[in-house]
Amino acid sequence: MAADNRINFWRRNPKVPGSVQPVYGAQHPPLDPRFRRTYPKDTKPKFNNLKSKKASTFHEFARSTNDAWDIDDEEDEDFFLTPGPAPSLSSGLHSASTHNQVTTGHKVHNLQDVQEEERDCEHVNGKVVKSSSETLLNSSSVRSTLKKQQSLPVRPIIPLVARISDQNASGAPPMTVREKSRLDKFKQLLASANTDLEELRKHSWSGIPREVRPITWRLLSGYLPANKERRELVLKRKREEYFGFIEQYYHSRTDEHYKDTYRQIHIDIPRTNPLIPLFQQPVVQEVFERILFIWAIRHPASGYVQGINDLVTPFFVVFLSEFVTEDVENFDVAALPLDTQRNIEADSFWCMSKLLDGIQDNYTFAQPGIQNKVKALEELDAGTLHHHKYEVEYLQFAFRWMNNLLMRELPLRCTIRLWDTYQAEAEGFSHFHLYVCAAFLTEWRKEILSMVDFQGLLMLLQNLPTIHWGNEEVGLLLAEAYRLKYMFADAPSHYKR
Amino acid sequence: MQNNHHKEHLYKILVIGDLGVGKTSIIKRYVHHNFSPNYRATIGVDFALKVLNWDQETVRLQLWDIAGQERFGNMTRVYYREAMGAFIVFDVTRPASFEAVTKWKEDLDSKLTLANGKHVATVLLANKCDQGRDVLTNNGIKMEQFCQENGFVGWYETSAKENINIDEAANCLVKHIMASENDMLQSEVPDTVTPQLEKDKGGTCSSCFRSQ
């Protein structure tokens, strides 16, 4: 036995790393521009004009980045006009791109043509969209601005992190005809006496317009009934029920039995989204504490598990966005009427609870849901990670992908967009997420294969450079996930258990 | 076998301890030389690399920052594998986190031993010492005794925030890792040198003794 140990011990040692890699450590989300991913299939040099384009003033910078995520929001999603239930993806994609060429003219969205499209998109509508130079500018500026944050308590300037919502209300460009008709379709569905949830899912799969996202999420999560007449009543009853829990149980956070749970939550709340000012407001932190504590004591099989705190965030931001016309990230929640604050809190609690109902085995003892999915990811991954060479284990990076539903790997705006689809999918959070993770891993194939040692590979995998990601990238990711799902649907050995 | 002038060492080091005691902050301070009061909670494991010059040799430390919440405890075995040393961290302002130290040490020792059957070198860190000393760490003799009884090679009062004793603690750990590595090489019967050994890793090196 001792001899075996010795062999194991030494086996690692000959692998002396070949180069000194920059150390990213435990920072999330990744901020280093040097790892910036070129989009989409790496035809551009990685380190181009990093320094050549620096904004001389913040205003100049802000102007150039204004609403970068808004412009092609709905257009990106043209890939998926026939998502979800459609049996064949390829036909769906084909018709989608054809359609797109007709409606958007010079902006051709098509899996093969995206490269060209990116070159073009610098001048769309006279505004700078996601041009490569701008992205670099963003990435390189973010560090210095993050540092400034602490000394600037009032509306800190954090342009990148700040864009937590994928669409901003203010300063958004006028809607295209197609966006308008999409929105109208949603409104029509939502206004009918009995909302056709199947139809709503179908339309939501490719992204939900900002204006109707809060109510659509409430419906898709199963929190609100399809019957329009009953909605008000259900809302009223559920909100009262939640505050009944608070009244009944929240004081027990100091009890011997619960104080450890509360302490853990209390430690985690200030460090949930630490870079977004919204979440540093005491009133917001208290909301999170109540939601998480009540959920934890009502679910003793799992209790509070780190990562669940992240899962409240998208709901809170989306439900808050109903009442905010400016940037959500700097909004002073205490300025809202108390009733409104309470409604946002209760709705966030219930929607989060519905989500967690579907993935509770991610958080119970030994976290079987996560272990199974990490194993399944390993099976799904066809050679992206040459782990035999460097012995990186999937658990070393993918555990977090599962435990936090990729929230640590993606900007919040992307998570919100991702959840449109997860809630439109039948088992979005519990099952489809696996395919999204597989697609996500494949996305970085080139970077992964270029890594020359264990350290570099693991640090890349733990700090994937997605800071510039928006709806477009998420759309492509979802398309690939969708393809994988159907490819493996008939392979029983894959992820059947 | 000893003709290599420039030796390279690669050590995997674990950083463990209860949730919120400052493991990530210590690593950030050590590797990046900075501090933030609000690092996000570590999920699973985070990885960082520190390169040291050590007596004209290069020492690379793989620092494994392991999530502190109990629920994740099932995963620790995977993360511990092949580590050569560990820091166990507690928060001096939270006595419960000190009580968990022995639990972490037992977890570590039960899941990880060196090739010679010995436990890996472990240094105890009493972190957040800038926020006031607690009764326990005030009593150096008691702490020494605690370390002896529980198999720690040393302990340090540290502050990631104020950059106190982090480098010192790391140097202490590296020193002990080198010593135990040397120990193993010594006890190895020369005939059984395994073919996997790289040349510069084999045999003994007098420089390992120097730092002892």
XYZ file of C-alpha atoms in Angstrom:
709
model
C 0.000 0.000 0.000
C 2.816 2.317 0.851
C 4.405 1.612 -2.495
C 1.185 2.461 -4.282
C 0.992 5.709 -2.469
C 4.477 6.528 -3.424
C 3.766 6.006 -7.066
C 0.715 8.184 -6.877
C 2.584 10.820 -5.092
C 5.321 11.024 -7.629
C 3.209 10.739 -10.655
C 2.161 14.346 -10.377
C 5.546 15.726 -9.621
C 7.286 15.352 -12.949
C 4.774 17.758 -14.390
C 6.650 20.911 -13.811
C 4.690 23.685 -15.387
C 6.173 25.172 -18.470
C 5.396 28.810 -18.041
C 4.374 31.283 -15.436
C 0.727 31.955 -15.981
C -1.066 34.980 -14.696
C -2.847 34.010 -11.537
C -6.534 34.602 -11.430
C -7.175 32.900 -8.172
C -10.710 32.938 -6.957
C -12.030 35.971 -8.653
C -15.468 35.840 -10.201
C -16.498 36.946 -12.618
C -13.270 36.901 -14.546
C -11.954 40.324 -15.261
C -8.793 39.774 -17.165
C -8.985 41.078 -20.698
C -6.103 38.947 -21.815
C -8.337 35.927 -21.757
C -10.962 37.682 -23.744
C -12.691 35.306 -26.016
C -12.796 36.298 -29.625
C -16.125 35.840 -31.163
C -17.331 33.519 -32.422
C -14.818 31.114 -33.877
C -11.576 32.842 -33.183
C -10.457 34.507 -36.296
C -9.136 37.609 -34.664
C -5.910 38.157 -32.838
C -6.374 38.043 -29.122
C -4.374 40.976 -28.013
C -5.335 43.521 -30.580
C -5.434 47.188 -29.764
C -5.819 46.676 -26.073
C -4.177 49.948 -25.317
C -4.908 51.921 -28.402
C -8.438 52.724 -27.483
C -8.830 54.171 -24.064
C -11.617 56.518 -23.218
C -10.175 59.798 -22.130
C -13.125 60.607 -19.941
C -15.782 58.553 -18.355
C -18.430 60.410 -20.292
C -16.784 59.525 -23.507
C -16.606 55.983 -22.345
C -20.187 55.936 -21.200
C -21.362 57.395 -24.457
C -19.563 54.809 -26.462
C -20.933 51.959 -24.420
C -24.433 53.196 -24.019
C -26.890 50.354 -24.221
C -24.501 48.085 -25.935
C -26.618 45.136 -24.964
C -29.917 46.537 -25.985
C -29.705 47.057 -29.640
C -29.750 43.620 -31.040
C -31.456 41.990 -28.149
C -34.426 40.492 -29.819
C -32.749 40.186 -33.151
C -30.232 37.746 -31.825
C -32.917 35.445 -30.890
C -34.030 34.976 -34.398
C -32.138 31.758 -34.372
C -34.860 30.256 -32.378
C -38.085 31.142 -33.958
C -39.036 27.532 -33.777
C -37.506 26.391 -30.544
C -38.524 24.004 -27.840
C -40.900 21.457 -29.158
C -39.675 21.566 -32.729
C -38.391 18.109 -33.645
C -35.655 19.235 -35.959
C -33.331 22.027 -35.109
C -31.752 22.369 -38.489
C -34.961 23.177 -40.218
C -35.795 25.624 -37.507
C -32.502 27.377 -37.850
C -32.844 27.537 -41.551
C -36.170 29.193 -41.534
C -35.085 31.498 -38.784
C -32.107 32.830 -40.639
C -34.041 33.232 -43.814
C -36.606 35.177 -41.995
C -33.993 37.321 -40.448
C -32.408 38.261 -43.709
C -35.713 39.548 -44.828
C -36.508 41.555 -41.785
C -33.197 43.018 -40.784
C -31.572 43.471 -44.129
C -27.900 44.015 -43.606
C -27.741 42.119 -40.364
C -27.533 38.555 -41.400
C -27.802 36.215 -38.487
C -26.848 32.767 -39.320
C -24.606 30.333 -37.578
C -22.047 30.571 -40.340
C -22.209 34.256 -40.942
C -21.790 35.644 -37.523
C -18.197 36.611 -38.062
C -19.074 38.934 -40.839
C -21.921 40.239 -38.866
C -19.665 41.254 -36.039
C -17.499 43.278 -38.369
C -20.551 45.030 -39.617
C -22.245 45.674 -36.387
C -20.028 48.549 -35.349
C -22.165 50.926 -37.286
C -25.614 49.545 -36.853
C -28.058 52.355 -36.365
C -25.234 54.794 -36.045
C -24.432 53.422 -32.633
C -21.543 51.348 -31.563
C -22.730 47.902 -30.791
C -20.529 45.109 -29.592
C -17.476 45.924 -31.604
C -14.319 44.178 -30.634
C -12.509 47.331 -29.717
C -15.269 48.405 -27.446
C -15.314 45.095 -25.713
C -11.649 45.394 -25.072
C -12.129 48.859 -23.807
C -14.728 47.632 -21.419
C -12.589 44.843 -20.160
C -9.558 46.951 -19.649
C -11.461 49.680 -17.911
C -13.261 47.477 -15.537
C -10.354 46.895 -13.252
C -9.615 50.474 -12.516
C -13.248 51.302 -12.102
C -13.732 48.432 -9.719
C -10.943 49.720 -7.586
C -12.540 53.110 -7.487
C -15.757 51.699 -6.273
C -14.978 51.825 -2.606
C -14.052 55.447 -2.521
C -17.138 56.471 -4.419
C -20.140 55.549 -2.357
C -22.604 57.460 -4.476
C -23.419 55.867 -7.809
C -20.100 54.204 -8.357
C -19.053 53.981 -11.943
C -18.918 50.368 -12.935
C -20.037 50.260 -16.494
C -19.674 46.573 -17.181
C -20.924 45.044 -14.043
C -23.543 47.708 -13.952
C -25.330 46.359 -16.918
C -26.973 43.667 -14.927
C -30.151 43.773 -16.872
C -29.949 42.629 -20.444
C -32.188 45.411 -21.579
C -32.360 48.887 -20.169
C -35.522 50.877 -20.321
C -33.893 54.246 -20.647
C -32.040 55.118 -23.775
C -33.072 51.967 -25.534
C -33.283 52.303 -29.279
C -36.696 52.287 -30.828
C -38.085 48.831 -31.243
C -37.939 47.204 -34.605
C -41.200 46.216 -36.229
C -40.512 42.629 -35.416
C -39.688 43.315 -31.778
C -42.896 45.212 -31.540
C -44.911 42.374 -32.980
C -43.176 39.943 -30.647
C -44.047 42.090 -27.685
C -47.608 42.358 -28.926
C -47.820 38.598 -29.150
C -46.745 38.323 -25.516
C -49.193 40.984 -24.464
C -51.950 39.229 -26.276
C -51.158 35.911 -24.630
C -50.936 37.510 -21.217
C -54.156 39.416 -21.638
C -56.325 36.462 -22.583
C -58.665 35.101 -19.950
C -56.680 31.899 -19.805
C -53.088 32.308 -20.869
C -51.980 29.496 -23.105
C -48.882 28.449 -21.185
C -47.665 26.154 -23.930
C -47.761 29.017 -26.361
C -46.142 31.330 -23.828
C -43.312 28.861 -23.338
C -42.798 28.552 -27.040
C -42.390 32.281 -27.404
C -40.322 32.656 -24.248
C -37.746 30.125 -25.307
C -35.981 32.635 -27.483
C -36.077 35.386 -24.880
C -38.763 37.404 -23.167
C -39.156 41.132 -23.863
C -38.203 43.195 -20.841
C -41.626 44.811 -20.450
C -43.396 41.508 -19.944
C -40.652 39.503 -18.304
C -41.800 39.898 -14.695
C -45.308 38.590 -15.301
C -44.096 35.955 -17.749
C -41.632 34.628 -15.203
C -44.352 34.502 -12.566
C -46.512 32.479 -14.922
C -43.837 30.153 -16.248
C -42.512 29.348 -12.801
C -45.972 28.171 -11.826
C -46.374 30.888 -9.248
C -49.248 32.598 -11.049
C -52.218 30.736 -12.480
C -53.009 30.818 -16.197
C -56.461 32.069 -15.374
C -56.276 35.826 -15.478
C -59.131 36.457 -13.110
C -57.571 34.438 -10.351
C -54.149 36.082 -10.533
C -54.760 39.045 -8.277
C -56.241 36.838 -5.624
C -53.434 34.302 -5.785
C -50.840 37.042 -5.570
C -52.531 38.541 -2.565
C -52.862 35.198 -0.817
C -49.279 34.071 -1.519
C -47.802 37.366 -0.459
C -49.740 37.221 2.777
C -48.652 33.653 3.272
C -45.000 34.593 2.891
C -45.243 37.408 5.378
C -47.072 35.016 7.650
C -43.945 32.830 7.562
C -41.834 35.826 8.391
C -43.967 36.697 11.336
C -44.072 33.153 12.542
C -40.496 32.025 11.970
C -38.097 34.843 11.327
C -37.530 35.581 14.982
C -36.277 32.012 15.407
C -33.060 32.931 13.605
C -31.521 33.577 16.997
C -32.654 30.220 18.397
C -29.973 27.706 19.175
C -31.352 25.394 16.516
C -31.315 27.927 13.693
C -28.643 30.388 14.593
C -25.988 28.582 12.594
C -28.142 28.649 9.478
C -28.781 32.318 9.967
C -25.135 33.050 10.609
C -24.103 31.411 7.353
C -26.701 33.381 5.428
C -25.673 36.542 7.206
C -22.052 36.019 6.204
C -22.954 35.320 2.592
C -25.357 38.162 1.892
C -22.851 41.048 1.791
C -20.734 38.992 -0.567
C -23.562 38.159 -2.927
C -22.948 40.268 -6.038
C -20.391 42.357 -4.142
C -19.681 44.584 -7.128
C -23.240 45.735 -7.724
C -24.275 48.667 -5.517
C -27.912 47.588 -5.428
C -27.004 44.586 -3.328
C -25.014 46.588 -0.825
C -28.126 48.446 0.326
C -29.112 47.330 3.817
C -32.764 47.083 2.879
C -31.921 44.744 -0.005
C -29.624 42.631 2.137
C -32.381 42.232 4.692
C -34.755 41.064 1.971
C -32.265 38.406 0.913
C -31.706 37.280 4.475
C -35.404 36.816 5.097
C -36.008 34.974 1.842
C -33.101 32.616 2.359
C -33.727 31.979 6.021
C -37.388 31.153 5.514
C -36.595 28.924 2.583
C -33.847 27.149 4.519
C -35.914 26.297 7.564
C -38.797 25.160 5.408
C -36.471 22.792 3.560
C -34.498 20.998 6.243
C -33.349 18.248 3.865
C -31.002 20.693 2.269
C -31.067 23.764 4.455
C -29.123 26.761 3.287
C -26.394 25.817 0.846
C -23.998 28.388 -0.514
C -24.950 29.223 -4.059
C -28.663 29.364 -3.314
C -28.091 32.986 -2.365
C -27.117 33.683 -5.963
C -30.357 32.160 -7.200
C -32.504 34.834 -5.566
C -30.776 37.550 -7.528
C -32.345 37.189 -10.999
C -35.855 37.090 -9.573
C -35.228 40.087 -7.381
C -33.758 42.117 -10.236
C -36.508 41.188 -12.684
C -39.332 41.914 -10.273
C -37.675 45.143 -9.203
C -37.253 46.201 -12.816
C -41.014 46.609 -13.061
C -40.706 49.710 -10.944
C -37.458 51.139 -12.199
C -36.954 53.181 -15.314
C -33.292 53.963 -14.851
C -30.470 51.553 -14.086
C -31.571 48.857 -11.706
C -28.060 48.438 -10.342
C -28.018 51.845 -8.673
C -31.643 52.065 -7.743
C -32.459 53.011 -4.169
C -34.919 50.331 -3.137
C -35.837 52.102 0.087
C -37.420 54.816 -2.054
C -40.121 52.434 -3.189
C -43.418 52.258 -1.324
C -43.252 49.629 1.402
C -45.996 47.574 -0.211
C -44.081 47.384 -3.435
C -40.941 46.311 -1.612
C -42.866 43.590 0.144
C -44.432 42.348 -3.073
C -41.066 42.065 -4.767
C -39.750 40.160 -1.782
C -42.637 37.721 -1.601
C -42.664 37.086 -5.346
C -38.909 36.497 -5.350
C -39.308 34.026 -2.516
C -42.017 32.009 -4.218
C -40.428 31.929 -7.626
C -37.112 30.909 -6.127
C -38.889 28.201 -4.165
C -40.477 26.874 -7.346
C -37.098 26.806 -9.040
C -35.477 25.004 -6.122
C -38.293 22.459 -5.951
C -37.017 21.216 -9.287
C -33.377 20.933 -8.283
C -33.450 20.135 -4.610
C -31.228 17.099 -5.046
C -28.492 19.551 -5.976
C -28.443 20.629 -2.360
C -29.327 17.619 -0.247
C -26.729 15.453 1.471
C -23.802 14.611 -0.815
C -25.451 16.709 -3.506
C -26.400 13.779 -5.751
C -28.007 16.009 -8.369
C -24.730 17.788 -8.912
C -22.607 14.661 -8.844
C -24.804 13.013 -11.463
C -24.769 16.014 -13.698
C -21.012 16.437 -13.465
C -20.651 12.784 -14.433
C -23.088 13.261 -17.274
C -21.176 16.307 -18.430
C -18.047 14.225 -18.595
C -19.846 11.699 -20.772
C -21.370 14.329 -22.996
C -18.112 16.122 -23.524
C -16.559 14.639 -26.585
C -12.928 15.428 -26.217
C -12.995 19.108 -25.419
C -11.167 18.615 -22.218
C -8.174 16.453 -22.774
C -8.230 15.690 -19.137
C -6.172 12.571 -19.531
C -3.214 14.708 -20.300
C -3.474 17.197 -17.482
C -5.679 15.361 -15.028
C -8.096 18.181 -14.529
C -11.196 16.652 -13.064
C -14.596 17.851 -14.118
C -15.624 18.245 -10.517
C -12.873 20.811 -10.043
C -14.638 23.316 -12.247
C -18.066 21.971 -13.135
C -19.236 21.610 -9.555
C -19.760 25.338 -9.448
C -21.411 25.318 -12.871
C -24.077 23.044 -11.450
C -24.259 24.377 -7.914
C -24.738 27.977 -9.086
C -26.403 27.284 -12.432
C -23.535 29.001 -14.286
C -24.285 32.229 -12.462
C -20.643 32.557 -11.436
C -19.493 32.042 -14.984
C -21.793 34.516 -16.714
C -22.731 38.171 -16.228
C -26.086 38.584 -14.524
C -27.752 39.901 -17.675
C -26.874 36.621 -19.375
C -28.297 34.590 -16.524
C -31.554 36.470 -16.818
C -31.712 35.720 -20.517
C -30.736 32.114 -19.883
C -33.549 31.750 -17.381
C -36.101 32.890 -19.949
C -35.284 29.670 -21.740
C -34.887 27.518 -18.631
C -38.364 28.479 -17.570
C -39.679 27.821 -21.050
C -38.129 24.352 -21.106
C -39.939 21.525 -19.383
C -37.006 20.682 -17.090
C -34.894 23.692 -17.757
C -33.022 24.047 -14.494
C -32.709 20.362 -13.721
C -32.052 18.853 -17.117
C -31.526 21.305 -19.952
C -28.898 23.070 -17.864
C -26.650 20.053 -18.321
C -26.706 20.507 -22.081
C -26.044 24.199 -21.678
C -22.993 23.309 -19.589
C -21.822 20.867 -22.254
C -22.273 23.553 -24.897
C -20.476 26.026 -22.668
C -17.504 23.724 -22.322
C -17.394 23.153 -26.074
C -17.488 26.890 -26.574
C -13.999 27.124 -25.097
C -12.577 24.169 -26.924
C -9.915 26.173 -28.701
C -8.714 27.936 -25.572
C -8.772 24.708 -23.607
C -6.757 22.835 -26.174
C -4.169 25.597 -26.276
C -3.360 25.254 -22.586
C 0.028 23.777 -21.954
C -0.167 22.806 -18.323
C -2.477 21.826 -15.518
C -2.388 25.195 -13.795
C -3.205 27.139 -16.899
C -6.008 24.824 -17.841
C -7.654 24.835 -14.448
C -7.359 28.585 -14.070
C -8.888 29.059 -17.496
C -11.769 26.751 -16.654
C -12.412 28.553 -13.388
C -12.221 32.015 -14.933
C -13.727 31.791 -18.373
C -13.724 35.245 -19.961
C -17.413 35.961 -20.468
C -17.487 39.508 -19.137
C -18.494 40.917 -22.516
C -21.197 38.332 -23.143
C -24.718 39.377 -23.992
C -27.849 37.947 -25.519
C -26.132 37.024 -28.708
C -23.638 34.716 -27.053
C -26.306 33.206 -24.838
C -28.438 32.621 -27.909
C -25.672 30.675 -29.608
C -25.016 28.728 -26.443
C -28.671 27.763 -26.194
C -28.775 26.717 -29.833
C -25.873 24.373 -29.258
C -27.420 23.048 -26.056
C -30.631 22.412 -27.919
C -28.766 20.496 -30.585
C -26.995 18.392 -27.961
C -30.214 17.660 -26.175
C -31.771 16.214 -29.290
C -28.630 14.457 -30.307
C -28.492 12.617 -27.008
C -32.211 12.218 -26.516
C -32.081 8.757 -28.048
C -28.931 7.676 -26.344
C -30.163 6.034 -23.177
C -26.724 5.575 -21.695
C -26.326 9.302 -21.498
C -27.769 10.892 -18.481
C -30.499 8.419 -17.783
C -30.509 8.451 -14.041
C 21.702 12.424 -10.317
C 22.507 15.635 -8.533
C 23.916 17.494 -11.475
C 20.906 19.746 -11.924
C 21.710 23.159 -10.594
C 18.253 24.639 -10.817
C 15.666 22.634 -9.007
C 11.959 23.128 -9.376
C 9.436 22.126 -6.779
C 5.716 21.915 -7.266
C 3.592 21.625 -4.166
C -0.132 21.377 -3.849
C -1.329 23.191 -0.751
C -4.835 23.087 0.662
C -6.496 25.986 2.410
C -9.378 24.767 4.529
C -11.501 25.902 7.440
C -15.020 27.046 8.194
C -17.045 29.289 5.956
C -16.180 32.963 6.086
C -12.951 32.689 8.056
C -10.981 34.362 5.272
C -9.433 31.553 3.238
C -9.964 33.307 -0.070
C -8.750 36.603 1.346
C -5.551 35.008 2.606
C -4.847 33.541 -0.818
C -5.668 36.827 -2.535
C -3.308 38.648 -0.230
C -0.581 36.090 -0.679
C -0.850 35.812 -4.455
C -2.237 39.151 -5.630
C -1.132 41.380 -2.756
C -4.540 42.939 -2.321
C -7.619 42.712 -0.161
C -11.339 43.206 -0.529
C -13.847 42.791 2.280
C -16.329 41.055 0.001
C -15.012 38.158 -1.988
C -17.798 35.921 -3.106
C -18.238 32.696 -1.231
C -16.105 29.956 -2.728
C -18.116 27.195 -4.339
C -16.359 23.869 -4.702
C -12.735 24.800 -5.100
C -10.745 27.706 -6.432
C -7.258 27.475 -7.640
C -4.335 29.880 -7.564
C -0.632 29.695 -8.223
C 2.243 31.316 -6.373
C 5.851 31.127 -7.468
C 8.617 31.521 -4.923
C 12.356 31.778 -5.229
C 13.768 29.581 -2.574
C 17.520 29.242 -2.140
C 18.092 29.602 -5.868
C 15.384 27.081 -6.487
C 11.925 27.657 -7.817
C 8.988 26.636 -5.720
C 5.570 26.641 -7.299
C 2.668 26.476 -4.923
C -0.681 25.328 -6.177
C -3.074 26.825 -3.682
C -6.414 25.063 -3.434
C -9.011 27.249 -1.845
C -11.666 24.862 -0.645
C -15.241 25.891 0.086
C -15.894 25.918 3.796
C -19.550 25.010 4.037
C -20.285 21.669 5.581
C -22.609 20.646 2.768
C -19.653 20.569 0.429
C -17.726 18.284 2.771
C -18.411 15.263 0.622
C -16.280 16.661 -2.129
C -13.174 17.283 -0.046
C -11.616 13.899 -0.731
C -11.374 14.736 -4.430
C -9.762 18.059 -3.692
C -7.298 16.773 -1.101
C -5.682 14.247 -3.389
C -1.922 14.581 -3.683
C -1.618 17.657 -1.541
C 1.680 18.135 0.270
C 0.641 20.661 2.858
C -2.296 22.532 4.285
C -3.387 25.647 6.054
C -6.307 25.326 8.404
C -7.833 28.716 9.011
C -10.104 30.006 11.732
C -11.513 33.415 12.556
C -10.299 34.765 15.905
C -13.516 36.716 16.309
C -15.629 33.560 16.016
C -14.841 30.884 18.585
C -17.023 28.351 16.739
C -14.655 28.485 13.815
C -11.832 27.489 16.149
C -13.835 24.586 17.460
C -14.138 23.399 13.868
C -10.350 23.317 13.468
C -9.992 19.849 14.952
C -12.833 18.643 12.766
C -11.021 19.908 9.672
C -7.751 18.393 10.820
C -9.388 15.010 11.330
C -11.051 15.229 7.936
C -7.727 16.034 6.336
C -5.750 13.328 8.114
C -8.362 10.676 7.455
C -8.442 11.349 3.740
C -4.845 12.206 2.994
C -1.467 10.761 3.903
C 1.917 11.046 2.348
C 3.632 8.134 0.647
C 5.400 7.280 3.887
C 2.122 7.130 5.751
C 2.659 10.406 7.579
C 0.224 13.257 7.673
C 0.871 16.296 5.517
C 2.454 19.346 7.105
C -0.291 21.625 8.388
C -0.078 25.170 9.673
C -2.841 26.721 11.741
C -3.848 30.296 10.906
C -5.676 32.483 13.414
C -7.026 34.950 10.908
C -8.578 38.417 11.270
C -6.191 39.192 14.113
C -6.540 42.877 13.203
C -10.042 42.716 14.631
C -8.862 42.088 18.128
C -7.146 39.154 19.732
C -9.255 36.514 21.227
C -8.628 35.025 24.594
C -7.264 31.857 23.165
C -4.651 33.229 20.808
C -3.578 35.575 23.582
C -2.233 32.557 25.321
C 0.728 31.515 23.222
C 1.617 28.585 25.423
C -1.860 27.149 25.153
C -1.787 27.505 21.384
C 1.597 25.786 21.185
C 0.175 22.980 23.198
C -2.877 22.776 20.973
C -0.656 22.540 17.920
C 1.417 19.792 19.448
C -1.584 17.792 20.476
C -3.280 18.118 17.113
C -0.322 17.677 14.862
C 0.146 21.185 13.509
C 3.689 22.134 12.609
C 3.042 25.711 13.668
C 0.520 28.495 14.041
C 0.343 32.159 13.107
C -1.880 35.054 13.919
C -2.680 36.429 10.504
C -4.566 39.257 8.907
C -5.253 39.184 5.209
C -6.544 42.701 5.525
C -3.436 44.159 7.140
C -1.048 41.705 5.540
C 0.202 40.244 8.781
C 2.171 37.008 8.872
C 0.859 35.570 5.625
C 4.254 35.260 3.991
C 5.778 34.009 7.222
C 3.167 31.293 7.559
C 3.629 30.227 3.953
C 7.385 30.064 4.351
C 6.971 27.940 7.439
C 4.734 25.549 5.566
C 7.061 25.327 2.577
C 9.972 24.625 4.868
C 8.142 21.745 6.461
C 6.939 20.389 3.149
C 10.502 20.346 1.879
C 11.614 18.612 5.002
C 9.002 15.913 4.698
C 9.690 15.513 1.018
C 13.308 15.017 1.860
C 12.342 12.632 4.578
C 10.543 10.472 2.077
C 13.412 10.494 -0.341
C 15.749 9.437 2.427
C 13.600 6.573 3.533
C 13.199 5.321 0.020
C 15.258 2.277 -0.850
C 17.414 3.348 -3.804
C 16.613 0.215 -5.811
C 12.931 0.980 -5.921
C 13.130 4.305 -7.608
C 10.162 4.298 -9.887
C 10.555 4.992 -13.558
C 8.065 7.869 -13.353
C 10.553 9.922 -11.448
C 12.010 12.772 -13.341
C 15.750 12.998 -13.022
C 15.920 16.195 -11.091
C 13.340 14.959 -8.650
C 15.196 11.807 -7.786
C 17.893 11.318 -5.266
C 18.680 13.553 -2.393
C 19.622 17.141 -2.459
C 21.650 18.754 0.217
C 19.880 22.043 -0.255
C 16.722 20.551 1.181
C 18.464 20.255 4.500
C 19.637 23.798 4.526
C 16.236 25.262 4.914
C 15.294 22.912 7.663
